[in-house]
Coordinates of C-alpha atoms and ligand atoms in Angstrom, one line a residue:
X213 CA 9.8 54.0 -19.6
X214 CA 13.3 53.9 -20.9
X215 CA 13.5 50.2 -20.5
X216 CA 11.7 48.3 -23.1
X217 CA 9.9 45.0 -22.7
X218 CA 6.4 43.8 -22.3
X219 CA 4.6 43.4 -19.1
X220 CA 4.8 39.6 -19.5
X221 CA 8.6 39.7 -20.0
X222 CA 9.1 41.8 -16.9
X223 CA 6.7 39.7 -14.9
X224 CA 8.8 36.7 -15.9
X225 CA 12.0 38.6 -15.0
X226 CA 10.6 39.1 -11.5
X227 CA 10.3 35.4 -11.2
X228 CA 13.2 34.2 -13.2
X229 CA 15.9 33.8 -10.6
X230 CA 17.5 30.4 -11.4
X231 CA 17.7 27.9 -8.7
X232 CA 15.6 29.9 -6.4
X233 CA 12.5 29.0 -4.5
X234 CA 10.1 31.1 -2.5
X235 CA 9.9 30.6 1.2
X236 CA 6.8 28.4 0.8
X237 CA 8.7 26.1 -1.6
X238 CA 7.4 27.3 -4.9
X239 CA 9.8 27.3 -7.7
X240 CA 10.1 31.0 -8.7
X241 CA 11.0 30.1 -12.2
X242 CA 7.6 28.6 -12.9
X243 CA 5.3 30.7 -10.9
X244 CA 5.2 34.3 -12.3
X245 CA 3.7 36.6 -9.6
X246 CA 1.5 39.1 -11.3
X247 CA -1.1 41.6 -10.1
X248 CA -1.1 45.0 -8.7
X249 CA 1.9 45.7 -6.4
X250 CA 1.6 48.2 -3.6
X251 CA 4.8 49.2 -1.8
X252 CA 4.2 51.0 1.4
X253 CA 7.2 52.8 3.1
X254 CA 6.3 53.4 6.7
X255 CA 8.5 56.1 8.2
X256 CA 8.7 57.8 4.8
X257 CA 9.8 61.1 6.3
X258 CA 12.9 59.5 7.8
X259 CA 16.6 59.1 7.0
X260 CA 16.6 55.6 5.8
X261 CA 13.6 56.1 3.5
X262 CA 15.1 59.0 1.7
X263 CA 18.7 57.7 1.5
X264 CA 18.1 54.0 0.8
X265 CA 14.5 52.9 0.4
X266 CA 13.2 55.3 -2.2
X267 CA 16.5 55.3 -4.2
X268 CA 16.4 51.5 -4.3
X269 CA 12.8 51.6 -5.6
X270 CA 13.8 54.2 -8.2
X271 CA 16.6 52.0 -9.5
X272 CA 14.3 49.0 -9.7
X273 CA 11.8 51.1 -11.6
X274 CA 14.5 52.5 -14.0
X275 CA 15.6 49.0 -14.8
X276 CA 12.1 47.8 -15.5
X277 CA 11.6 45.6 -12.4
X278 CA 8.7 47.8 -11.3
X279 CA 6.2 48.6 -14.0
X280 CA 4.1 51.7 -13.8
X281 CA 1.0 49.8 -14.9
X282 CA 1.1 47.6 -11.9
X283 CA 3.1 49.3 -9.1
X284 CA 2.1 52.1 -6.7
X285 CA 4.2 53.4 -3.9
X286 CA 2.9 54.9 -0.7
X287 CA 4.7 56.8 2.0
X288 CA 3.2 56.8 5.5
X289 CA 4.4 58.8 8.5
X290 CA 3.1 61.3 11.2
X291 CA 4.8 64.4 9.6
X292 CA 2.1 66.4 7.9
X293 CA 3.3 66.8 4.3
X294 CA 1.6 66.6 0.9
X295 CA 2.4 64.1 -1.9
X296 CA 4.5 66.8 -3.6
X297 CA 6.4 67.7 -0.5
X298 CA 7.4 64.0 0.0
X299 CA 8.5 63.9 -3.7
X300 CA 10.5 67.1 -3.2
X301 CA 12.2 65.6 -0.1
X302 CA 13.4 62.5 -1.9
X303 CA 14.1 63.9 -5.4
X304 CA 17.6 65.0 -4.6
X305 CA 18.5 61.5 -3.5
X306 CA 17.3 59.9 -6.7
X307 CA 18.9 62.0 -9.4
X308 CA 22.4 60.7 -9.2
X309 CA 21.6 57.0 -8.7
X310 CA 24.1 55.0 -10.9
X311 CA 24.7 58.2 -12.9
X312 CA 21.8 57.1 -15.1
X313 CA 19.3 59.0 -17.2
X314 CA 16.6 60.7 -15.2
X315 CA 14.1 61.1 -18.0
X316 CA 11.7 58.7 -16.2
X317 CA 12.0 60.4 -12.9
X318 CA 8.7 62.5 -13.1
X319 CA 6.7 59.4 -14.0
X320 CA 8.3 57.5 -11.1
X321 CA 7.6 60.3 -8.6
X322 CA 4.0 60.4 -9.8
X323 CA 3.7 56.8 -8.6
X324 CA 4.3 57.9 -5.0
X325 CA 1.5 59.0 -2.8
X326 CA 1.7 60.1 0.9
X327 CA -0.7 59.2 3.7
X328 CA -0.4 60.9 7.0
X329 CA -1.1 59.1 10.3
X330 CA 0.1 57.8 13.6
X331 CA 1.7 54.4 14.1
X332 CA -1.1 53.3 16.4
X333 CA -3.9 55.1 14.7
X334 CA -6.8 53.1 13.5
X335 CA -7.9 56.0 11.4
X336 CA -4.5 56.5 9.8
X337 CA -4.3 52.8 8.8
X338 CA -7.9 52.7 7.5
X339 CA -7.0 55.7 5.4
X340 CA -3.9 53.9 4.1
X341 CA -5.9 50.8 3.3
X342 CA -8.4 52.9 1.4
X343 CA -5.7 54.5 -0.6
X344 CA -4.1 51.1 -1.4
X345 CA -7.5 49.6 -2.4
X346 CA -8.3 52.5 -4.6
X347 CA -5.1 52.0 -6.4
X348 CA -5.8 48.3 -6.7
X349 CA -9.3 48.9 -8.2
X350 CA -7.9 51.6 -10.5
X351 CA -5.5 49.0 -11.9
X352 CA -8.4 46.5 -12.4
X353 CA -6.6 44.1 -10.2
X354 CA -8.3 40.8 -10.2
X355 CA -9.4 40.1 -6.7
X356 CA -6.9 38.1 -4.8
X357 CA -3.9 38.9 -7.0
X358 CA -2.9 42.1 -5.3
X359 CA 0.5 42.2 -3.5
X360 CA 1.2 44.4 -0.6
X361 CA 4.7 45.0 0.6
X362 CA 5.1 47.0 3.8
X363 CA 8.6 48.4 4.5
X364 CA 9.1 49.5 8.1
X365 CA 11.7 52.3 7.9
X366 CA 11.0 53.0 11.5
X367 CA 12.5 52.7 14.9
X368 CA 11.9 49.2 16.2
X369 CA 9.9 50.5 19.2
X370 CA 6.9 51.0 17.0
X371 CA 7.1 47.7 15.1
X372 CA 4.5 45.9 17.3
X373 CA 1.9 48.6 17.0
X374 CA 2.5 49.1 13.3
X375 CA 2.3 45.4 12.6
X376 CA -0.9 45.1 14.6
X377 CA -2.4 48.0 12.5
X378 CA -1.4 46.3 9.3
X379 CA -2.8 43.0 10.4
X380 CA -6.1 44.6 11.4
X381 CA -6.7 47.1 8.7
X382 CA -4.3 46.7 5.7
X383 CA -4.0 43.1 4.7
X384 CA -4.2 41.9 1.1
X385 CA -8.0 41.4 0.7
X386 CA -8.3 37.9 -0.5
X387 CA -7.0 34.4 0.0
X388 CA -7.3 33.6 -3.6
X389 CA -3.6 34.5 -4.2
X390 CA -1.4 37.6 -3.8
X391 CA 0.3 38.3 -0.6
X392 CA 1.1 40.7 2.3
X393 CA 4.8 40.9 3.3
X394 CA 6.5 42.9 6.0
X395 CA 10.1 44.1 5.8
X396 CA 11.7 45.0 9.2
X397 CA 15.0 46.8 9.7
X398 CA 17.6 46.0 12.3
X399 CA 18.1 46.4 15.2
X400 CA 15.8 43.5 16.1
X401 CA 15.8 44.1 19.8
X402 CA 18.6 45.0 22.2
X403 CA 19.4 41.7 23.7
X404 CA 18.1 38.1 23.8
X405 CA 15.0 38.8 25.9
X406 CA 13.9 42.0 24.0
X407 CA 14.5 40.4 20.7
X408 CA 12.5 37.3 21.6
X409 CA 9.7 39.5 22.9
X410 CA 9.7 41.4 19.6
X411 CA 9.8 38.1 17.6
X412 CA 6.8 36.8 19.7
X413 CA 4.8 39.9 19.1
X414 CA 5.5 39.9 15.3
X415 CA 5.1 36.1 15.2
X416 CA 1.6 36.3 16.7
X417 CA 0.6 38.5 13.8
X418 CA 2.4 37.1 10.8
X419 CA 3.9 33.9 9.6
X420 CA 7.6 33.6 9.3
X421 CA 7.3 33.4 5.5
X422 CA 5.7 36.9 5.6
X423 CA 8.5 38.5 7.6
X424 CA 11.7 39.7 5.9
X425 CA 14.3 40.8 8.5
X426 CA 16.6 42.9 6.4
X427 CA 20.4 43.0 7.0
X428 CA 21.7 45.1 4.1
X429 CA 25.2 43.4 4.3
X430 CA 23.5 40.3 2.9
X431 CA 22.7 42.3 -0.2
X432 CA 26.3 43.4 -0.9
X433 CA 27.9 42.0 -4.0
X434 CA 30.9 40.4 -2.4
X435 CA 28.9 39.0 0.5
X436 CA 26.6 37.3 -2.0
X437 CA 29.7 36.0 -3.8
X438 CA 30.9 34.1 -0.7
X439 CA 28.9 31.0 -1.3
X440 CA 29.9 30.9 -5.0
X441 CA 33.5 31.5 -4.1
X442 CA 33.7 28.8 -1.4
X443 CA 31.6 26.1 -3.0
X444 CA 32.1 26.5 -6.8
X445 CA 35.9 26.6 -6.7
X446 CA 38.1 23.5 -6.2
X447 CA 40.9 25.9 -5.1
X448 CA 39.2 26.7 -1.9
X449 CA 37.5 23.5 -0.9
X450 CA 40.6 21.7 0.6
X451 CA 42.2 24.8 2.1
X452 CA 39.2 26.2 4.0
X453 CA 39.8 24.7 7.4
X454 CA 41.9 24.7 10.6
X455 CA 44.7 22.7 8.9
X456 CA 45.6 25.6 6.7
X457 CA 44.0 28.8 8.0
X458 CA 45.5 30.5 11.1
X459 CA 43.0 33.3 11.7
X460 CA 40.2 35.2 10.0
X461 CA 39.3 38.8 10.5
X462 CA 36.0 40.4 9.5
X463 CA 36.5 44.2 9.7
X464 CA 34.2 47.2 9.4
X465 CA 35.8 50.7 9.6
X466 CA 34.2 54.1 9.1
X467 CA 36.1 57.4 9.0
X468 CA 33.3 59.4 10.4
X469 CA 31.5 59.5 13.7
X470 CA 27.8 59.1 14.5
X471 CA 26.9 62.2 12.4
X472 CA 23.5 63.3 13.6
X473 CA 22.5 59.7 14.7
X474 CA 24.1 60.0 18.1
X475 CA 20.8 59.6 19.9
X476 CA 20.0 56.3 18.2
X477 CA 23.6 55.1 18.4
X478 CA 24.1 55.8 22.1
X479 CA 21.2 53.4 22.9
X480 CA 22.8 50.7 20.8
X481 CA 26.6 51.0 20.4
X482 CA 28.8 49.4 17.8
X483 CA 28.3 45.8 18.8
X484 CA 24.5 46.0 18.3
X485 CA 24.8 48.4 15.3
X486 CA 27.4 46.4 13.3
X487 CA 28.9 43.3 14.9
X488 CA 25.9 41.3 16.1
X489 CA 24.2 41.6 12.8
X490 CA 26.3 42.7 9.7
X491 CA 29.6 41.1 10.7
X492 CA 28.1 38.0 12.2
X493 CA 26.1 37.4 9.0
X494 CA 29.3 37.6 7.1
X495 CA 31.0 35.2 9.5
X496 CA 28.1 32.7 8.9
X497 CA 28.8 32.7 5.2
X498 CA 32.5 32.4 5.7
X499 CA 32.3 29.6 8.2
X500 CA 29.2 27.5 7.5
X501 CA 29.2 24.0 5.9
X502 CA 28.0 23.5 2.4
X503 CA 24.2 23.6 2.2
X504 CA 22.3 20.8 0.7
X505 CA 21.1 23.2 -2.1
X506 CA 20.6 26.9 -2.7
X507 CA 17.1 26.8 -1.3
X508 CA 16.8 29.5 1.4
X509 CA 15.9 27.1 4.1
X510 CA 19.0 24.9 3.4
X511 CA 21.3 27.9 3.5
X512 CA 19.7 29.3 6.7
X513 CA 19.9 25.9 8.4
X514 CA 23.7 25.9 7.9
X515 CA 24.0 29.4 9.2
X516 CA 22.1 28.5 12.3
X517 CA 24.3 25.4 12.8
X518 CA 27.5 27.4 12.7
X519 CA 26.2 30.0 15.1
X520 CA 25.2 27.3 17.5
X521 CA 28.8 26.1 17.5
X522 CA 30.2 29.5 18.6
X523 CA 31.6 29.3 22.2
X524 CA 30.7 31.9 24.8
X525 CA 32.9 35.0 24.3
X526 CA 35.8 35.3 26.7
X527 CA 36.0 38.8 28.2
X528 CA 39.8 38.7 27.8
X529 CA 39.2 38.5 24.1
X530 CA 37.1 41.7 23.8
X531 CA 38.4 45.2 23.6
X532 CA 36.0 48.1 23.4
X533 CA 36.7 51.8 22.7
X534 CA 35.0 55.2 22.5
X535 CA 36.3 58.0 20.3
X536 CA 37.2 61.3 22.0
X537 CA 34.6 63.9 21.4
X538 CA 31.7 61.3 21.0
X539 CA 30.0 62.7 24.1
X540 CA 30.1 66.3 22.8
X541 CA 27.0 65.4 20.8
X542 CA 24.1 66.9 22.7
X543 CA 22.0 63.8 22.2
X544 CA 24.6 61.6 23.9
X545 CA 24.7 61.3 27.6
X546 CA 27.8 62.8 29.4
X547 CA 28.2 59.5 31.2
X548 CA 27.8 57.3 28.1
X549 CA 29.6 53.9 28.4
X550 CA 28.6 53.1 24.8
X551 CA 31.4 51.6 22.6
X552 CA 32.0 53.2 19.2
X553 CA 34.7 50.6 18.6
X554 CA 35.0 46.9 19.4
X555 CA 37.2 44.0 18.6
X556 CA 35.8 40.6 19.7
X557 CA 37.3 37.2 19.1
X558 CA 34.8 34.4 18.4
X559 CA 35.7 30.7 18.5
X560 CA 33.8 28.1 16.7
X561 CA 33.7 24.7 18.3
X562 CA 33.5 22.3 15.4
X563 CA 35.7 20.0 13.3
X564 CA 36.5 22.6 10.7
X565 CA 37.3 25.6 12.9
X566 CA 38.5 24.4 16.3
X567 CA 41.4 26.7 17.3
X568 CA 40.9 29.3 14.5
X569 CA 40.0 32.7 15.9
X570 CA 37.4 34.8 14.1
X571 CA 38.3 38.3 14.9
X572 CA 35.4 40.7 14.4
X573 CA 36.3 44.4 14.4
X574 CA 34.2 47.5 13.9
X575 CA 34.7 51.1 14.6
X576 CA 33.5 54.6 13.9
X577 CA 35.7 57.7 13.5
X578 CA 38.7 55.6 12.4
X579 CA 41.5 56.4 9.9
X580 CA 39.8 54.8 6.9
X581 CA 36.5 53.6 5.6
X582 CA 36.4 49.9 4.5
X583 CA 34.9 46.6 5.1
X584 CA 36.8 43.4 4.4
X585 CA 37.3 39.7 5.2
X586 CA 41.0 38.8 5.7
X587 CA 41.8 35.1 5.8
X588 CA 45.4 34.5 7.0
X589 CA 47.0 31.2 6.3
X590 CA 49.5 29.4 8.4
X591 CA 53.2 29.6 7.8
X592 CA 54.7 27.3 5.2
X593 CA 56.3 24.4 7.0
X594 CA 60.0 23.8 6.3
X595 CA 60.5 27.2 4.6
X596 CA 63.5 26.8 2.3
X597 CA 63.5 30.5 1.3
X598 CA 63.9 31.9 4.8
X599 CA 67.4 33.2 4.1
X600 CA 66.7 34.5 0.6
X601 CA 65.7 38.1 1.4
X602 CA 67.1 38.5 4.9
X603 CA 63.6 38.7 6.2
X604 CA 60.9 36.2 6.8
X605 CA 58.3 36.6 4.1
X606 CA 54.7 37.3 5.1
X607 CA 52.0 34.7 5.4
X608 CA 49.6 34.1 2.5
X609 CA 46.4 36.0 2.9
X610 CA 43.2 36.0 1.0
X611 CA 41.4 39.3 1.2
X612 CA 37.8 40.0 0.2
X613 CA 37.2 43.7 0.0
X614 CA 33.5 44.3 0.4
X615 CA 33.8 48.1 0.1
X616 CA 34.9 50.5 -1.2
X617 CA 36.3 49.3 -4.6
X618 CA 35.1 45.7 -4.4
X619 CA 38.0 43.3 -4.9
X620 CA 39.5 40.0 -4.0
X621 CA 43.2 39.5 -3.8
X622 CA 45.6 36.9 -2.7
X623 CA 48.8 38.0 -1.0
X624 CA 51.6 35.6 -1.9
X625 CA 55.3 35.3 -2.0
X626 CA 57.0 35.3 -5.4
X627 CA 60.5 35.5 -6.8
X628 CA 61.6 39.1 -7.0
X629 CA 62.1 39.8 -10.7
X630 CA 65.8 40.1 -11.4
X631 CA 69.1 38.1 -11.4
X632 CA 69.1 37.3 -7.7
X633 CA 67.1 34.6 -6.0
X634 CA 65.2 36.9 -3.7
X635 CA 61.6 36.7 -2.6
X636 CA 59.0 39.5 -2.4
X637 CA 55.4 39.9 -1.4
X638 CA 53.0 40.3 -4.3
X639 CA 49.3 39.6 -5.1
X640 CA 46.9 38.0 -7.5
X641 CA 44.2 40.6 -7.8
X642 CA 40.6 40.6 -9.0
X643 CA 39.5 44.2 -8.8
X644 CA 35.9 44.5 -9.9
X645 CA 36.1 48.0 -11.4
X646 CA 38.9 46.8 -13.7
X647 CA 37.7 43.3 -14.5
X648 CA 34.0 44.2 -14.9
X649 CA 34.2 47.5 -16.7
X650 CA 30.9 49.2 -17.4
X651 CA 29.0 46.8 -15.0
X652 CA 27.1 48.6 -12.4
X653 CA 27.1 46.8 -9.0
X654 CA 23.6 47.1 -7.6
X655 CA 23.0 48.7 -4.2
X656 CA 22.3 46.2 -1.4
X657 CA 18.8 47.6 -0.8
X658 CA 17.9 47.3 -4.4
X659 CA 18.7 43.7 -4.5
X660 CA 17.0 42.9 -1.2
X661 CA 13.8 44.7 -2.1
X662 CA 13.6 42.8 -5.3
X663 CA 14.0 39.6 -3.3
X664 CA 11.1 40.5 -1.1
X665 CA 8.9 41.1 -4.2
X666 CA 10.1 37.7 -5.5
X667 CA 9.4 36.0 -2.2
X668 CA 13.0 34.8 -1.9
X669 CA 14.1 34.8 1.8
X670 CA 17.6 33.5 1.2
X671 CA 19.2 36.8 2.1
X672 CA 17.0 37.6 5.1
X673 CA 17.6 36.6 8.7
X674 CA 15.4 33.8 10.0
X675 CA 14.0 33.9 13.5
X676 CA 16.1 31.1 15.0
X677 CA 19.3 32.7 13.4
X678 CA 18.5 35.9 15.2
X679 CA 18.0 34.2 18.5
X680 CA 21.4 32.5 18.4
X681 CA 23.0 35.7 17.3
X682 CA 21.7 37.4 20.4
X683 CA 22.7 34.4 22.6
X684 CA 26.3 34.9 21.5
X685 CA 26.5 38.6 22.3
X686 CA 24.0 39.2 25.2
X687 CA 26.4 38.4 28.1
X688 CA 29.1 40.7 26.8
X689 CA 26.5 43.5 26.0
X690 CA 25.1 43.2 29.6
X691 CA 28.6 43.5 31.0
X692 CA 29.1 46.7 29.0
X693 CA 25.6 48.1 29.8
X694 CA 26.2 47.5 33.5
X695 CA 29.5 49.4 33.3
X696 CA 31.6 46.4 34.2
X697 CA 33.6 46.8 31.0
X698 CA 34.7 50.4 30.1
X699 CA 35.5 51.6 26.7
X700 CA 39.1 52.8 26.1
X701 CA 39.3 56.3 24.7
X702 CA 40.8 56.6 21.2
X703 CA 41.6 59.6 19.0
X704 CA 39.2 60.2 16.0
X705 CA 41.1 59.4 12.8
X706 CA 43.3 56.7 14.5
X707 CA 43.3 52.9 14.2
X708 CA 41.3 52.7 17.5
X709 CA 42.7 51.6 20.9
X710 CA 46.2 50.1 20.7
X711 CA 44.9 47.3 23.0
X712 CA 42.9 46.0 20.0
X713 CA 46.0 45.5 17.9
X714 CA 47.6 43.7 20.9
X715 CA 44.6 41.4 21.0
X716 CA 44.9 40.7 17.3
X717 CA 48.5 39.8 17.8
X718 CA 47.7 37.6 20.8
X719 CA 45.0 35.8 18.7
X720 CA 47.7 34.9 16.2
X721 CA 47.5 37.5 13.4
X722 CA 50.9 38.3 12.0
X723 CA 51.2 41.6 10.1
X724 CA 53.2 41.7 6.9
X725 CA 55.3 44.8 7.4
X726 CA 56.1 47.0 4.4
X727 CA 53.4 45.5 2.1
X728 CA 50.3 47.6 1.1
X729 CA 47.8 46.5 -1.5
X730 CA 47.2 49.2 -4.0
X731 CA 44.0 48.9 -6.0
X732 CA 44.9 48.8 -9.7
X733 CA 44.0 51.7 -11.9
X734 CA 42.6 51.4 -15.4
Ligands
NDP862 N1 19.4 55.6 8.6 C1 20.3 54.6 8.3 O1 21.3 54.7 7.7 C2 19.9 53.2 8.7 C3 18.8 52.9 9.5 N2 18.5 51.6 9.8 C4 17.3 51.3 10.6 O2 16.1 51.7 9.8 C5 15.1 52.2 10.7 C6 14.8 53.6 10.4 O3 15.9 54.4 10.5 P1 16.0 56.0 10.2 O4 15.3 56.3 9.0 O5 17.4 56.4 10.4 O6 15.2 56.5 11.5 P2 14.5 58.0 11.7 O7 14.9 58.4 13.1 O8 14.8 58.9 10.6 O9 13.0 57.6 11.8 C7 12.2 57.3 10.7 C8 10.8 58.0 10.9 O10 10.2 57.3 12.0 C9 9.5 58.3 12.7 N3 10.0 58.3 14.1 C10 11.2 58.6 14.6 N4 11.3 58.4 15.9 C11 10.1 58.0 16.3 C12 9.6 57.5 17.5 N5 10.3 57.6 18.6 N6 8.3 57.1 17.6 C13 7.6 57.0 16.5 N7 8.0 57.4 15.2 C14 9.3 57.8 15.2 C15 9.7 59.7 12.1 O11 8.6 59.9 11.2 P3 7.3 60.8 11.6 O12 7.7 61.6 12.8 O13 7.1 61.6 10.4 O14 6.3 59.8 11.9 C16 10.9 59.4 11.2 O15 10.9 60.2 10.1 C17 15.7 52.0 12.1 O16 15.2 50.8 12.6 C18 17.2 52.0 11.9 O17 17.8 51.3 12.9 C19 19.2 50.6 9.4 C20 20.4 50.8 8.7 C21 20.8 52.1 8.3
LIG863 O1 23.5 49.5 9.5 C1 24.3 50.4 9.5 O2 25.2 50.4 8.5 C2 25.9 51.6 8.2 C3 27.1 51.3 7.2 O3 26.5 50.7 6.1 P1 27.5 50.6 4.8 O4 26.7 49.9 3.8 O5 27.8 52.0 4.4 O6 28.7 49.9 5.2 C4 26.4 52.3 9.4 O7 27.0 53.6 9.1 C5 25.3 52.5 10.4 O8 25.8 53.0 11.6 C6 24.6 51.2 10.7 O9 23.4 51.5 11.4

């Protein structure tokens, strides 16, 4: 291992997150979780596993969060491959992670074993259990201290059968300690009913504290920063409300299309793929009230409350689009009504946000790739500078750039340097690459997998949160599924349908013409 430190130190580091508590209320600072750790990636042959799950495990290993004398990793899937073939498939996705040394890579790869089997096969899961148990015995794990983490990198259609198999054949063997945890990927259902059905099926098999519904946006650095920003800074406390803020946009843009995932995407569409989960989770953190403490349940209680205050979506405040050429993908139906773009206005009926539109916008095959939160403030009352530059100056905006190039900047009006009393748009800028030179920002999945090992559910979606999220979007989704709302065609590489910009304007957003934020260079 390149990272030094005793086992005891690393065990402590696994449990040393300040102010954090496990879902069952144990203070993680004082309860080091030790014992053999088995991480089982189901769907190991798939896209997510190779691109995100294994690289995240590798980065945790490299940094010493996973110790070779206590961890073992298992891949499980139907594809018939050997241990070495799985290692060869993922190797290429590990080498460049964080540009770090790969001296440890062979040792890491040797920790990975592959078990082949079906997702409803008793034989397959018995084999898997045997492999895990052998590893636990080989590590002389004291009975009851073994930890089993099952990561379902699989289509949700197989979650119920896989969970049943785990429950019946692969649970942690003792109630003396240790645990079994299940990580499930989105989409959790397709609408309120299917999501509730899935929740019931999983809920019959596992306690809520064993279930980790992952939404990788909750693992992004600047999403995690939202609570700190809002509640640790006096600047923001008095301004963050309807008296000062005119509108808030939460935007996701990708400059590529469905890229080989057309079959999956066509069943779900952009609202289920991005807006109902990733953007809505961000909205919760932007709009919720201050939690009683940082305990996961306190935070998630506030998220549920704000979601419950969202009014039914007005169909006049939704624009959907589909990029031209989307249906050329052979896995997409010629008659597809699936949106690849959507702008939806949400309105929150509470004291803080009454009248402030939250504009959620997401699109594939657009002219840029970025995700950001844009808080636009109201005009300055009694503006005495209105004649200074011949043009009305833009509104103040606070922008949190989630990606790429993490940054926060405040757009504001200043005196234009020079002899004249003229005004100009400028910014106060905190660009992470410049401010935190040499600091590597962890990948979302890395952070979230570490949280599951630590038993910290703060950044995972609770069942009641999920239910309200589906309640908000299900009527609109059914309208689209029934063909009552048709996507407007847009050109790949464009801003999306012009109607979306008109909706933005109608909702109150005022664009500052002629101003473009340029990320600072070193
Ligand atoms: N890929 C991504 O970027 C992201 C994916 N996700 C979510 O993660 C999960 C996995 O995604 P991804 O890896 O892309 O999916 P894949 O389509 O690559 O599926 C993963 C594995 O599941 C098995 N599989 C595929 N289809 C079926 C099926 N119909 N029935 C049974 N098994 C099947 C295959 O393994 P085998 O045949 O060997 O058993 C496949 O290798 C999904 O829930 C997805 O929504 C979330 C965010 C991003
Ligand atoms: O969940 C998903 O997210 C990705 C975008 O993730 P990002 O971290 O790169 O912003 C998106 O491409 C994919 O369609 C969706 O399923």
